[in-house]
Amino acid sequence: MCHKIPRIYSVQRGAALAIALFVLLIVALLGLTLVRALNDSANAVASDVLGTRAQLAAQSGVQLLMTELYPLDAGLNTSVCPARVSNEPPVVRNYTFSADGLTQCSTSVRCSQLQLNSPYSGTHIRIIAEGSCNGGDFTYSKRILVEVGDGIQ
C-alpha cells in the first residue's frame, strides 16, 4: 500500500529551511549587537574608573607637595618651589604610587613661587599636578592647578 503525498505539501517543500535560516541570521545579528553594546559599556566604565584614579593621583601629588611646603609646626618652606619665570612651572617632584587604588599611577608636580609687590605683600605659589594611570593600551591623565597664598595682605 503506497501513500501518495498530496500535491499541496510538495509545493511548500524547503520553505521551512529558508525561514529557519532567516530567523537564525536575525538572532545572530541581535546577539552580535548586544555583545558590541556590552563591550562599549565596559570600556566606558573602565575609562571612567581610570580617569578618576588619575584625578586622585594628581590630588595626592598636590597634597604630598603641600606637606613639604607647609611642614608641621613651621612656616612656608620656600626651598621647595623655585621663583616663577614662566606660566609653566618646572617639575619639582615625581611620585609613583603603589597603594591599592593607585597602582600603575604616577604624578608629576610642578611648582613656582612669586613674591608679590606693592600694594600686596606675601608669597603666591602655583602648583600644577598631572596624574596619569596606565590601563592596558591607554594612559589616562588629569591635570589640577592649585594656587596658594602665604601671608598675602
PDB file of C-alpha atoms in Angstrom:
ATOM      1  CA  MET A   1       0.000   0.000   0.000  1.00  0.00           C
ATOM      2  CA  CYS A   2       1.539   3.172  -1.137  1.00  0.00           C
ATOM      3  CA  HIS A   3       0.515   6.558   0.228  1.00  0.00           C
ATOM      4  CA  LYS A   4       0.745   9.491  -2.069  1.00  0.00           C
ATOM      5  CA  ILE A   5       1.762  12.867  -0.703  1.00  0.00           C
ATOM      6  CA  PRO A   6      -0.844  15.444  -1.588  1.00  0.00           C
ATOM      7  CA  ARG A   7       0.215  17.987  -4.150  1.00  0.00           C
ATOM      8  CA  ILE A   8      -0.199  20.948  -1.713  1.00  0.00           C
ATOM      9  CA  TYR A   9       2.634  19.747   0.542  1.00  0.00           C
ATOM     10  CA  SER A  10       5.059  19.141  -2.273  1.00  0.00           C
ATOM     11  CA  VAL A  11       4.911  22.818  -3.356  1.00  0.00           C
ATOM     12  CA  GLN A  12       5.917  24.043   0.121  1.00  0.00           C
ATOM     13  CA  ARG A  13       8.946  21.792   0.389  1.00  0.00           C
ATOM     14  CA  GLY A  14      12.088  23.798   1.545  1.00  0.00           C
ATOM     15  CA  ALA A  15      10.245  26.926   2.789  1.00  0.00           C
ATOM     16  CA  ALA A  16      10.770  25.970   6.435  1.00  0.00           C
ATOM     17  CA  LEU A  17      14.530  25.763   5.859  1.00  0.00           C
ATOM     18  CA  ALA A  18      14.645  29.280   4.368  1.00  0.00           C
ATOM     19  CA  ILE A  19      12.581  30.707   7.249  1.00  0.00           C
ATOM     20  CA  ALA A  20      14.768  28.940   9.824  1.00  0.00           C
ATOM     21  CA  LEU A  21      17.930  30.361   8.238  1.00  0.00           C
ATOM     22  CA  PHE A  22      16.407  33.850   8.153  1.00  0.00           C
ATOM     23  CA  VAL A  23      15.408  33.651  11.846  1.00  0.00           C
ATOM     24  CA  LEU A  24      18.852  32.306  12.734  1.00  0.00           C
ATOM     25  CA  LEU A  25      20.501  35.212  10.898  1.00  0.00           C
ATOM     26  CA  ILE A  26      18.323  37.781  12.708  1.00  0.00           C
ATOM     27  CA  VAL A  27      19.069  36.219  16.123  1.00  0.00           C
ATOM     28  CA  ALA A  28      22.807  36.171  15.339  1.00  0.00           C
ATOM     29  CA  LEU A  29      22.739  39.868  14.363  1.00  0.00           C
ATOM     30  CA  LEU A  30      20.868  40.753  17.559  1.00  0.00           C
ATOM     31  CA  GLY A  31      23.381  38.770  19.604  1.00  0.00           C
ATOM     32  CA  LEU A  32      26.311  40.486  17.905  1.00  0.00           C
ATOM     33  CA  THR A  33      24.751  43.901  18.535  1.00  0.00           C
ATOM     34  CA  LEU A  34      24.223  43.057  22.210  1.00  0.00           C
ATOM     35  CA  VAL A  35      27.818  41.862  22.637  1.00  0.00           C
ATOM     36  CA  ARG A  36      29.123  45.021  20.996  1.00  0.00           C
ATOM     37  CA  ALA A  37      26.959  47.247  23.219  1.00  0.00           C
ATOM     38  CA  LEU A  38      28.151  45.437  26.341  1.00  0.00           C
ATOM     39  CA  ASN A  39      31.775  45.777  25.235  1.00  0.00           C
ATOM     40  CA  ASP A  40      31.357  49.526  24.633  1.00  0.00           C
ATOM     41  CA  SER A  41      29.720  49.886  28.031  1.00  0.00           C
ATOM     42  CA  ALA A  42      32.561  48.020  29.741  1.00  0.00           C
ATOM     43  CA  ASN A  43      35.143  50.238  28.001  1.00  0.00           C
ATOM     44  CA  ALA A  44      33.285  53.370  29.112  1.00  0.00           C
ATOM     45  CA  VAL A  45      33.230  52.189  32.723  1.00  0.00           C
ATOM     46  CA  ALA A  46      36.949  51.352  32.611  1.00  0.00           C
ATOM     47  CA  SER A  47      37.680  54.782  31.160  1.00  0.00           C
ATOM     48  CA  ASP A  48      35.677  56.482  33.918  1.00  0.00           C
ATOM     49  CA  VAL A  49      37.433  54.493  36.635  1.00  0.00           C
ATOM     50  CA  LEU A  50      40.932  55.146  35.280  1.00  0.00           C
ATOM     51  CA  GLY A  51      40.135  58.829  34.749  1.00  0.00           C
ATOM     52  CA  THR A  52      39.003  59.098  38.372  1.00  0.00           C
ATOM     53  CA  ARG A  53      42.134  57.298  39.538  1.00  0.00           C
ATOM     54  CA  ALA A  54      44.277  59.749  37.523  1.00  0.00           C
ATOM     55  CA  GLN A  55      42.493  62.684  39.156  1.00  0.00           C
ATOM     56  CA  LEU A  56      43.020  61.186  42.616  1.00  0.00           C
ATOM     57  CA  ALA A  57      46.701  60.646  41.800  1.00  0.00           C
ATOM     58  CA  ALA A  58      47.013  64.332  40.849  1.00  0.00           C
ATOM     59  CA  GLN A  59      45.271  65.389  44.073  1.00  0.00           C
ATOM     60  CA  SER A  60      47.580  63.112  46.068  1.00  0.00           C
ATOM     61  CA  GLY A  61      50.590  64.749  44.408  1.00  0.00           C
ATOM     62  CA  VAL A  62      49.313  68.205  45.393  1.00  0.00           C
ATOM     63  CA  GLN A  63      48.759  67.074  48.974  1.00  0.00           C
ATOM     64  CA  LEU A  64      52.223  65.487  49.208  1.00  0.00           C
ATOM     65  CA  LEU A  65      53.842  68.693  47.958  1.00  0.00           C
ATOM     66  CA  MET A  66      51.732  70.800  50.336  1.00  0.00           C
ATOM     67  CA  THR A  67      53.088  68.783  53.294  1.00  0.00           C
ATOM     68  CA  GLU A  68      56.587  69.732  52.123  1.00  0.00           C
ATOM     69  CA  LEU A  69      55.648  73.384  51.608  1.00  0.00           C
ATOM     70  CA  TYR A  70      53.983  73.676  54.994  1.00  0.00           C
ATOM     71  CA  PRO A  71      55.696  71.278  57.409  1.00  0.00           C
ATOM     72  CA  LEU A  72      54.121  70.709  60.809  1.00  0.00           C
ATOM     73  CA  ASP A  73      54.970  73.431  63.346  1.00  0.00           C
ATOM     74  CA  ALA A  74      56.864  75.532  60.773  1.00  0.00           C
ATOM     75  CA  GLY A  75      56.241  78.257  58.253  1.00  0.00           C
ATOM     76  CA  LEU A  76      56.410  78.163  54.479  1.00  0.00           C
ATOM     77  CA  ASN A  77      59.356  76.144  53.135  1.00  0.00           C
ATOM     78  CA  THR A  78      60.400  78.347  50.206  1.00  0.00           C
ATOM     79  CA  SER A  79      63.166  75.983  49.108  1.00  0.00           C
ATOM     80  CA  VAL A  80      60.624  73.552  47.570  1.00  0.00           C
ATOM     81  CA  CYS A  81      59.431  75.826  44.749  1.00  0.00           C
ATOM     82  CA  PRO A  82      61.734  77.942  42.548  1.00  0.00           C
ATOM     83  CA  ALA A  83      60.959  81.548  41.627  1.00  0.00           C
ATOM     84  CA  ARG A  84      58.433  81.993  38.822  1.00  0.00           C
ATOM     85  CA  VAL A  85      59.950  82.725  35.418  1.00  0.00           C
ATOM     86  CA  SER A  86      57.126  81.488  33.152  1.00  0.00           C
ATOM     87  CA  ASN A  87      53.490  80.378  33.287  1.00  0.00           C
ATOM     88  CA  GLU A  88      54.516  76.702  33.167  1.00  0.00           C
ATOM     89  CA  PRO A  89      56.469  75.967  36.354  1.00  0.00           C
ATOM     90  CA  PRO A  90      59.274  73.390  36.351  1.00  0.00           C
ATOM     91  CA  VAL A  91      58.748  69.848  37.617  1.00  0.00           C
ATOM     92  CA  VAL A  92      59.869  69.659  41.238  1.00  0.00           C
ATOM     93  CA  ARG A  93      58.586  66.196  42.264  1.00  0.00           C
ATOM     94  CA  ASN A  94      57.627  62.904  40.634  1.00  0.00           C
ATOM     95  CA  TYR A  95      55.621  60.392  42.627  1.00  0.00           C
ATOM     96  CA  THR A  96      54.843  56.761  41.787  1.00  0.00           C
ATOM     97  CA  PHE A  97      52.103  55.137  43.819  1.00  0.00           C
ATOM     98  CA  SER A  98      51.844  51.549  44.975  1.00  0.00           C
ATOM     99  CA  ALA A  99      48.830  51.866  47.279  1.00  0.00           C
ATOM    100  CA  ASP A 100      45.635  49.991  46.464  1.00  0.00           C
ATOM    101  CA  GLY A 101      43.562  52.033  44.054  1.00  0.00           C
ATOM    102  CA  LEU A 102      46.552  53.963  42.695  1.00  0.00           C
ATOM    103  CA  THR A 103      48.697  51.130  41.364  1.00  0.00           C
ATOM    104  CA  GLN A 104      50.064  51.889  37.894  1.00  0.00           C
ATOM    105  CA  CYS A 105      49.549  55.609  38.607  1.00  0.00           C
ATOM    106  CA  SER A 106      52.111  58.373  38.869  1.00  0.00           C
ATOM    107  CA  THR A 107      52.117  62.115  39.358  1.00  0.00           C
ATOM    108  CA  SER A 108      54.353  64.860  38.073  1.00  0.00           C
ATOM    109  CA  VAL A 109      54.149  68.019  40.219  1.00  0.00           C
ATOM    110  CA  ARG A 110      55.222  71.460  39.027  1.00  0.00           C
ATOM    111  CA  CYS A 111      55.649  74.383  41.379  1.00  0.00           C
ATOM    112  CA  SER A 112      56.772  78.018  41.354  1.00  0.00           C
ATOM    113  CA  GLN A 113      56.576  80.967  43.706  1.00  0.00           C
ATOM    114  CA  LEU A 114      56.205  84.694  43.213  1.00  0.00           C
ATOM    115  CA  GLN A 115      56.904  87.407  45.764  1.00  0.00           C
ATOM    116  CA  LEU A 116      54.122  89.957  45.443  1.00  0.00           C
ATOM    117  CA  ASN A 117      54.826  93.660  45.065  1.00  0.00           C
ATOM    118  CA  SER A 118      53.029  96.696  46.454  1.00  0.00           C
ATOM    119  CA  PRO A 119      50.130  97.163  47.143  1.00  0.00           C
ATOM    120  CA  TYR A 120      50.133  93.445  48.058  1.00  0.00           C
ATOM    121  CA  SER A 121      52.682  91.539  50.064  1.00  0.00           C
ATOM    122  CA  GLY A 122      53.325  87.867  50.613  1.00  0.00           C
ATOM    123  CA  THR A 123      54.145  84.809  48.541  1.00  0.00           C
ATOM    124  CA  HIS A 124      51.968  83.395  45.753  1.00  0.00           C
ATOM    125  CA  ILE A 125      52.573  79.722  44.958  1.00  0.00           C
ATOM    126  CA  ARG A 126      51.334  77.949  41.834  1.00  0.00           C
ATOM    127  CA  ILE A 127      51.165  74.140  41.853  1.00  0.00           C
ATOM    128  CA  ILE A 128      50.263  72.089  38.779  1.00  0.00           C
ATOM    129  CA  ALA A 129      49.936  68.346  39.259  1.00  0.00           C
ATOM    130  CA  GLU A 130      49.390  65.886  36.422  1.00  0.00           C
ATOM    131  CA  GLY A 131      48.280  62.424  37.469  1.00  0.00           C
ATOM    132  CA  SER A 132      48.383  59.593  34.955  1.00  0.00           C
ATOM    133  CA  CYS A 133      47.302  55.956  35.154  1.00  0.00           C
ATOM    134  CA  ASN A 134      48.049  53.136  32.738  1.00  0.00           C
ATOM    135  CA  GLY A 135      45.189  50.936  31.659  1.00  0.00           C
ATOM    136  CA  GLY A 136      46.046  48.386  29.019  1.00  0.00           C
ATOM    137  CA  ASP A 137      46.922  50.172  25.793  1.00  0.00           C
ATOM    138  CA  PHE A 138      45.808  53.581  27.089  1.00  0.00           C
ATOM    139  CA  THR A 139      47.145  56.157  29.527  1.00  0.00           C
ATOM    140  CA  TYR A 140      44.592  58.360  31.264  1.00  0.00           C
ATOM    141  CA  SER A 141      45.685  61.684  32.736  1.00  0.00           C
ATOM    142  CA  LYS A 142      44.201  64.583  34.671  1.00  0.00           C
ATOM    143  CA  ARG A 143      45.732  67.938  35.466  1.00  0.00           C
ATOM    144  CA  ILE A 144      44.995  70.053  38.552  1.00  0.00           C
ATOM    145  CA  LEU A 145      46.010  73.663  39.177  1.00  0.00           C
ATOM    146  CA  VAL A 146      46.210  74.910  42.772  1.00  0.00           C
ATOM    147  CA  GLU A 147      47.215  78.414  43.785  1.00  0.00           C
ATOM    148  CA  VAL A 148      48.214  79.164  47.364  1.00  0.00           C
ATOM    149  CA  GLY A 149      48.861  82.482  49.028  1.00  0.00           C
ATOM    150  CA  ASP A 150      51.032  82.782  52.112  1.00  0.00           C
ATOM    151  CA  GLY A 151      50.797  85.967  54.100  1.00  0.00           C
ATOM    152  CA  ILE A 152      49.053  87.906  51.322  1.00  0.00           C
ATOM    153  CA  GLN A 153      47.782  91.288  52.531  1.00  0.00           C
TER     154      GLN A 153
END
